[in-house]
XYZ file of C-alpha atoms in Angstrom:
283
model
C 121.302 141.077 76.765
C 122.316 140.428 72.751
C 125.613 141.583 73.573
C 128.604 139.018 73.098
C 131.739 140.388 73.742
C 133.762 137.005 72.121
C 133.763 139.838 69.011
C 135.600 142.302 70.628
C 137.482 140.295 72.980
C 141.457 141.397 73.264
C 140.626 144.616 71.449
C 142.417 148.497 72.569
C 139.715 148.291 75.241
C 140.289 144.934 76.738
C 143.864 145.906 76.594
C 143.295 148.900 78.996
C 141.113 147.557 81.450
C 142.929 144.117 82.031
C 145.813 146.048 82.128
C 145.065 147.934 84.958
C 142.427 145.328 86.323
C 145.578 143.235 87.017
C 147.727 145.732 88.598
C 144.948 146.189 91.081
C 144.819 142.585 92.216
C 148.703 142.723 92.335
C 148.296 145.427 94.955
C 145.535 143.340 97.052
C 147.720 140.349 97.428
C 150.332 142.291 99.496
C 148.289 141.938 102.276
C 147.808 138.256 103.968
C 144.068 138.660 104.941
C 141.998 137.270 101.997
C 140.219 139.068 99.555
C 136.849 138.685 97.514
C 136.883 140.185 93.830
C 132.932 140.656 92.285
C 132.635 140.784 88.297
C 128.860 142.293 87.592
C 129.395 141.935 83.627
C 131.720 138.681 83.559
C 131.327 137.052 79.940
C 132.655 133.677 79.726
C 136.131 134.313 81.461
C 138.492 132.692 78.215
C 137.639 133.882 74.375
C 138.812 131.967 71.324
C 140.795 134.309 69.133
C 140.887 131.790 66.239
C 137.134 131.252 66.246
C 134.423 132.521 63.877
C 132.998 135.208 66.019
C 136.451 136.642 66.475
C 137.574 136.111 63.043
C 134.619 138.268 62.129
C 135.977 141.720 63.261
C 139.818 140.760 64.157
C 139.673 143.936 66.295
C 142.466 141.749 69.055
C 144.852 142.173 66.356
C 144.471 145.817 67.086
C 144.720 145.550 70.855
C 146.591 142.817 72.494
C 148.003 141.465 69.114
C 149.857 144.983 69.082
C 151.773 144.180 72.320
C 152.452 140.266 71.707
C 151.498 139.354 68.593
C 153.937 137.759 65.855
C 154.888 141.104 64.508
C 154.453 143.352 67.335
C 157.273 145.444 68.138
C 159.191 144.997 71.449
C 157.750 146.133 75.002
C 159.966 148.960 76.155
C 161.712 148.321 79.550
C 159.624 151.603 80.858
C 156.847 149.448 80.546
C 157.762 146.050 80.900
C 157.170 146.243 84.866
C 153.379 147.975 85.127
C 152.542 145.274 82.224
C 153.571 142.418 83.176
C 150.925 140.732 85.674
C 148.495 141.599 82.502
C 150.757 139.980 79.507
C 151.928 136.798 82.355
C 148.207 136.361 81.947
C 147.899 135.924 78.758
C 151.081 134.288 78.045
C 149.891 131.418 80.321
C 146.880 130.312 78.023
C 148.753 130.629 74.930
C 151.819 128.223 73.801
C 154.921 129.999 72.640
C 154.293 132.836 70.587
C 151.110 132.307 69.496
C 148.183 134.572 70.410
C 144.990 132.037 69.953
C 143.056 132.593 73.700
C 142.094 135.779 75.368
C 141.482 135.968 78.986
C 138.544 137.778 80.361
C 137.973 139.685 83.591
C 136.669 136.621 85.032
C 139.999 134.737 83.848
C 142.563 137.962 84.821
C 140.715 137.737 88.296
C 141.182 133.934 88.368
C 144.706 133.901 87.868
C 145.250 136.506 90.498
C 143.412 134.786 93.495
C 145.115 132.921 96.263
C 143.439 130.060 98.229
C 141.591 132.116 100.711
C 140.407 134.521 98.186
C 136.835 134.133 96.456
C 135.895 135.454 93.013
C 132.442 136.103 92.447
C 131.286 136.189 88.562
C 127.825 137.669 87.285
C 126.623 136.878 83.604
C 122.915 137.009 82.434
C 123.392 135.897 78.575
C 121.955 132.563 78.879
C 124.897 131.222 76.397
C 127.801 133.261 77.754
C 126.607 132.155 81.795
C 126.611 128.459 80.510
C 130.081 128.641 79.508
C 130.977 130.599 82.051
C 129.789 127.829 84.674
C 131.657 124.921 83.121
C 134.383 127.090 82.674
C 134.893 127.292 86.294
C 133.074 124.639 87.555
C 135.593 122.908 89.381
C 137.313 126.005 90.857
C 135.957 126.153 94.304
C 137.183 129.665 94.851
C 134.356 130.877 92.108
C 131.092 131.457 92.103
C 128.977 132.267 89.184
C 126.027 134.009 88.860
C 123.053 135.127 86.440
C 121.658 138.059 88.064
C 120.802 141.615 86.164
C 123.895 143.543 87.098
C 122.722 146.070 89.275
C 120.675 143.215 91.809
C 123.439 141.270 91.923
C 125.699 144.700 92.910
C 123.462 145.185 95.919
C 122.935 141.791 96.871
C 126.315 141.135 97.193
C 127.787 143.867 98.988
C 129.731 144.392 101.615
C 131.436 141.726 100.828
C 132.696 138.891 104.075
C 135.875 139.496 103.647
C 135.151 143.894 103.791
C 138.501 143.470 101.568
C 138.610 143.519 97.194
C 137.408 144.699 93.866
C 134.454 145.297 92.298
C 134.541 145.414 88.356
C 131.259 147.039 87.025
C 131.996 147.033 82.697
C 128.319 147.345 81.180
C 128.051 146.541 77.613
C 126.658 150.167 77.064
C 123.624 148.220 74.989
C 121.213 150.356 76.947
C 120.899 154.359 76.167
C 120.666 154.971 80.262
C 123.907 152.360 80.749
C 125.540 155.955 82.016
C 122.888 156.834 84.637
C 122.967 153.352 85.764
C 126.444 153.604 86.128
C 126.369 156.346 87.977
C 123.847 155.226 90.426
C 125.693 152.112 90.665
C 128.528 153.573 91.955
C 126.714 155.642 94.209
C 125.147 152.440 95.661
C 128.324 150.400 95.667
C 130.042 152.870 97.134
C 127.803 153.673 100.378
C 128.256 149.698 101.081
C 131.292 148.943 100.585
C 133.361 152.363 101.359
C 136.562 150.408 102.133
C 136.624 148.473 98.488
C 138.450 149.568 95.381
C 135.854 150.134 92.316
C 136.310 149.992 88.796
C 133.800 151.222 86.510
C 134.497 150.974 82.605
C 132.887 153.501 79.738
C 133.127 154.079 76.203
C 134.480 157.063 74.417
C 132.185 157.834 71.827
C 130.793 161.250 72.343
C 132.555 163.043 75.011
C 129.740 165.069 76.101
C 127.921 161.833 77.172
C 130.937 161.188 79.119
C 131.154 164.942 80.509
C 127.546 164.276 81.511
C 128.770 161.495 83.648
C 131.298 162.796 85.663
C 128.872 165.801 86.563
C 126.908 163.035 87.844
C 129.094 161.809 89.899
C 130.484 164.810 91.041
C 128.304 165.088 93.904
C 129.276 161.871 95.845
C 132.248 163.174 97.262
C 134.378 160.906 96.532
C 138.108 161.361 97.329
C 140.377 158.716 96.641
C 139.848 158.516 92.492
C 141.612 158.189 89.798
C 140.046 158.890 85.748
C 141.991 157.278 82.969
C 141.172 157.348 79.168
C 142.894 156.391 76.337
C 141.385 157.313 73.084
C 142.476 155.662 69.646
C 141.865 158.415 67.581
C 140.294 162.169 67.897
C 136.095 161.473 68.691
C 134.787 163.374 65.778
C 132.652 160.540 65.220
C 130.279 159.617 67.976
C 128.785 156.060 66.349
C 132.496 154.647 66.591
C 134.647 153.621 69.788
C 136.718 155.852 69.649
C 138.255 155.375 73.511
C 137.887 154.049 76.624
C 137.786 154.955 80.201
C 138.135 153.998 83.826
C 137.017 155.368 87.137
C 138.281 153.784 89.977
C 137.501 155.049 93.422
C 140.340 153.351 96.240
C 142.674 153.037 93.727
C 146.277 151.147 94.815
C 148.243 154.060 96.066
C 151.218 152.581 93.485
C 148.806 153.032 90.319
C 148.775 156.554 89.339
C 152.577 155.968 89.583
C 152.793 153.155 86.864
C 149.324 154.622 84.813
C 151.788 157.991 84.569
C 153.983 155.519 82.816
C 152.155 152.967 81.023
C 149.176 155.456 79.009
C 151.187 157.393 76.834
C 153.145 153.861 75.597
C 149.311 152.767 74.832
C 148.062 155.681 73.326
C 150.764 155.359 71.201
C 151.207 151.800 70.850
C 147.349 151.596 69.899
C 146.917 153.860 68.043
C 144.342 154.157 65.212
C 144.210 157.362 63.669
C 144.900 161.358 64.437
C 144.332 162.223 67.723
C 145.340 159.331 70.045
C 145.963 160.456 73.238
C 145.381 159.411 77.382
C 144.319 161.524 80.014
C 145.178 160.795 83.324
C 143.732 162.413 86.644
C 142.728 162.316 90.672
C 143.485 162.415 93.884
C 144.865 159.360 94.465
């Protein structure tokens, strides 16, 4: 519960997941009947970029601030279309060309909702579930929450609605975060089979993310899709060295624009040899 992710917020990682994050809500609102979106690991929804904590480690300026940042070179037009519900975002909260607030799950999921739809955001930090309360405190479409994680997963599925998104992004604090995930998903999955989830991991040692999809392999699960973007080869474990996403009921339009958009990030964010994406599933 130290974890504060205003230090790494807008990094490579953010980048990927609120990439494809949006793209997934995109796909929900082509369909009338309302939806209900549930983030277990929310934060506090909008991060200062020009603040101290951010200022500490800069690491936005090697995520978003590569795609629109002062000196970032142009989007390609390849690109431009699977991006843009993601950089509309964050275009929105920041004037001109300047890059000086970063949305968070909470805020991508915000922006996305219709009327009807309901957002439901889960933060335990004491600090970070303050903020996130008066952040949204007079949108009646949100809820927030300060549950552990995995209660509030099964206390709030199925959802009314039986239509949305589940985010599940741990802060990977916790040596057993991966067995938790896994089990997680196992759980969320039995009650809500009709939902699309999205579970984010770290790419530090890939045999503790080999271990995990054995794990899971057992669920039978077959609408997926696995996509990982690593910054650099992971010859060292202690660093983050990638990132990854599992989403079961993925839009049927995403592998489509993923097949696109990953290689452009790999390359785009690259930080040493050995950047590359991988990209599989049934969907």
């Amino acid at each position: 519960m130290n974890y504060r992710h205003i230090y790494h917020a807008g990094n490579f990682a953010d980048v990927v997941k609120h990439a494809i994050l949006a793209l997934c809500l995109e796909h929900l609102k082509l369909k009338d009947a309302p939806f209900r979106v549930i983030d277990t690991h929310a934060g506090i929804g909008r991060y200062d970029l020009a603040g101290v904590e951010a200022g500490k480690t800069l690491e936005f300026s090697d995520g978003i601030g590569r795609l629109i940042g002062v000196d970032a070179a142009p989007i390609p037009p390849a690109v431009a279309e699977p991006l843009a519900p993601y950089i509309e975002i964050v275009r929105k909260l920041n004037a001109g060309e300047s890059l000086s607030l970063y949305p968070g799950s909470p805020e991508i999921a915000a922006q996305a909702l219709r009327r009807e739809d309901r957002l439901v955001v889960n933060e335990l930090h004491p600090a970070d579930h303050a903020t996130l309360a008066a952040t949204y405190a007079g949108d009646r479409r949100v809820k927030v929450m300060a549950l552990d994680a995995w209660t509030a997963l099964k206390a709030l599925l199925p959802p009314p609605e039986r239509r949305g998104l589940v985010l599940i992004d741990p802060p990977f604090e916790d040596r057993a975060e991966f067995e938790k995930l896994a089990a997680g998903l196992a759980d969320a999955r039995q009650r809500f089979a009709t939902g699309t989830l999205i579970l984010w991991y770290p790419v530090k040692d890939p045999a503790t993310v080999a271990a995990f999809y054995r794990a899971i392999g057992g669920l039978a699960l077959d609408k997926t899709l696995r996509a990982e973007l690593l910054v650099r080869a992971p010859s060292d474990a202690s660093k983050l060295n990638g990132c990854g996403l599992f989403i079961v009921n993925p839009p049927w339009t995403l592998k489509d624009k993923l097949t696109a958009l990953l290689p452009f990030l790999a390359e785009r964010l690259a930080k040493g040899a050995g950047a590359e994406h991988r990209l599989e599933g049934s969907a």
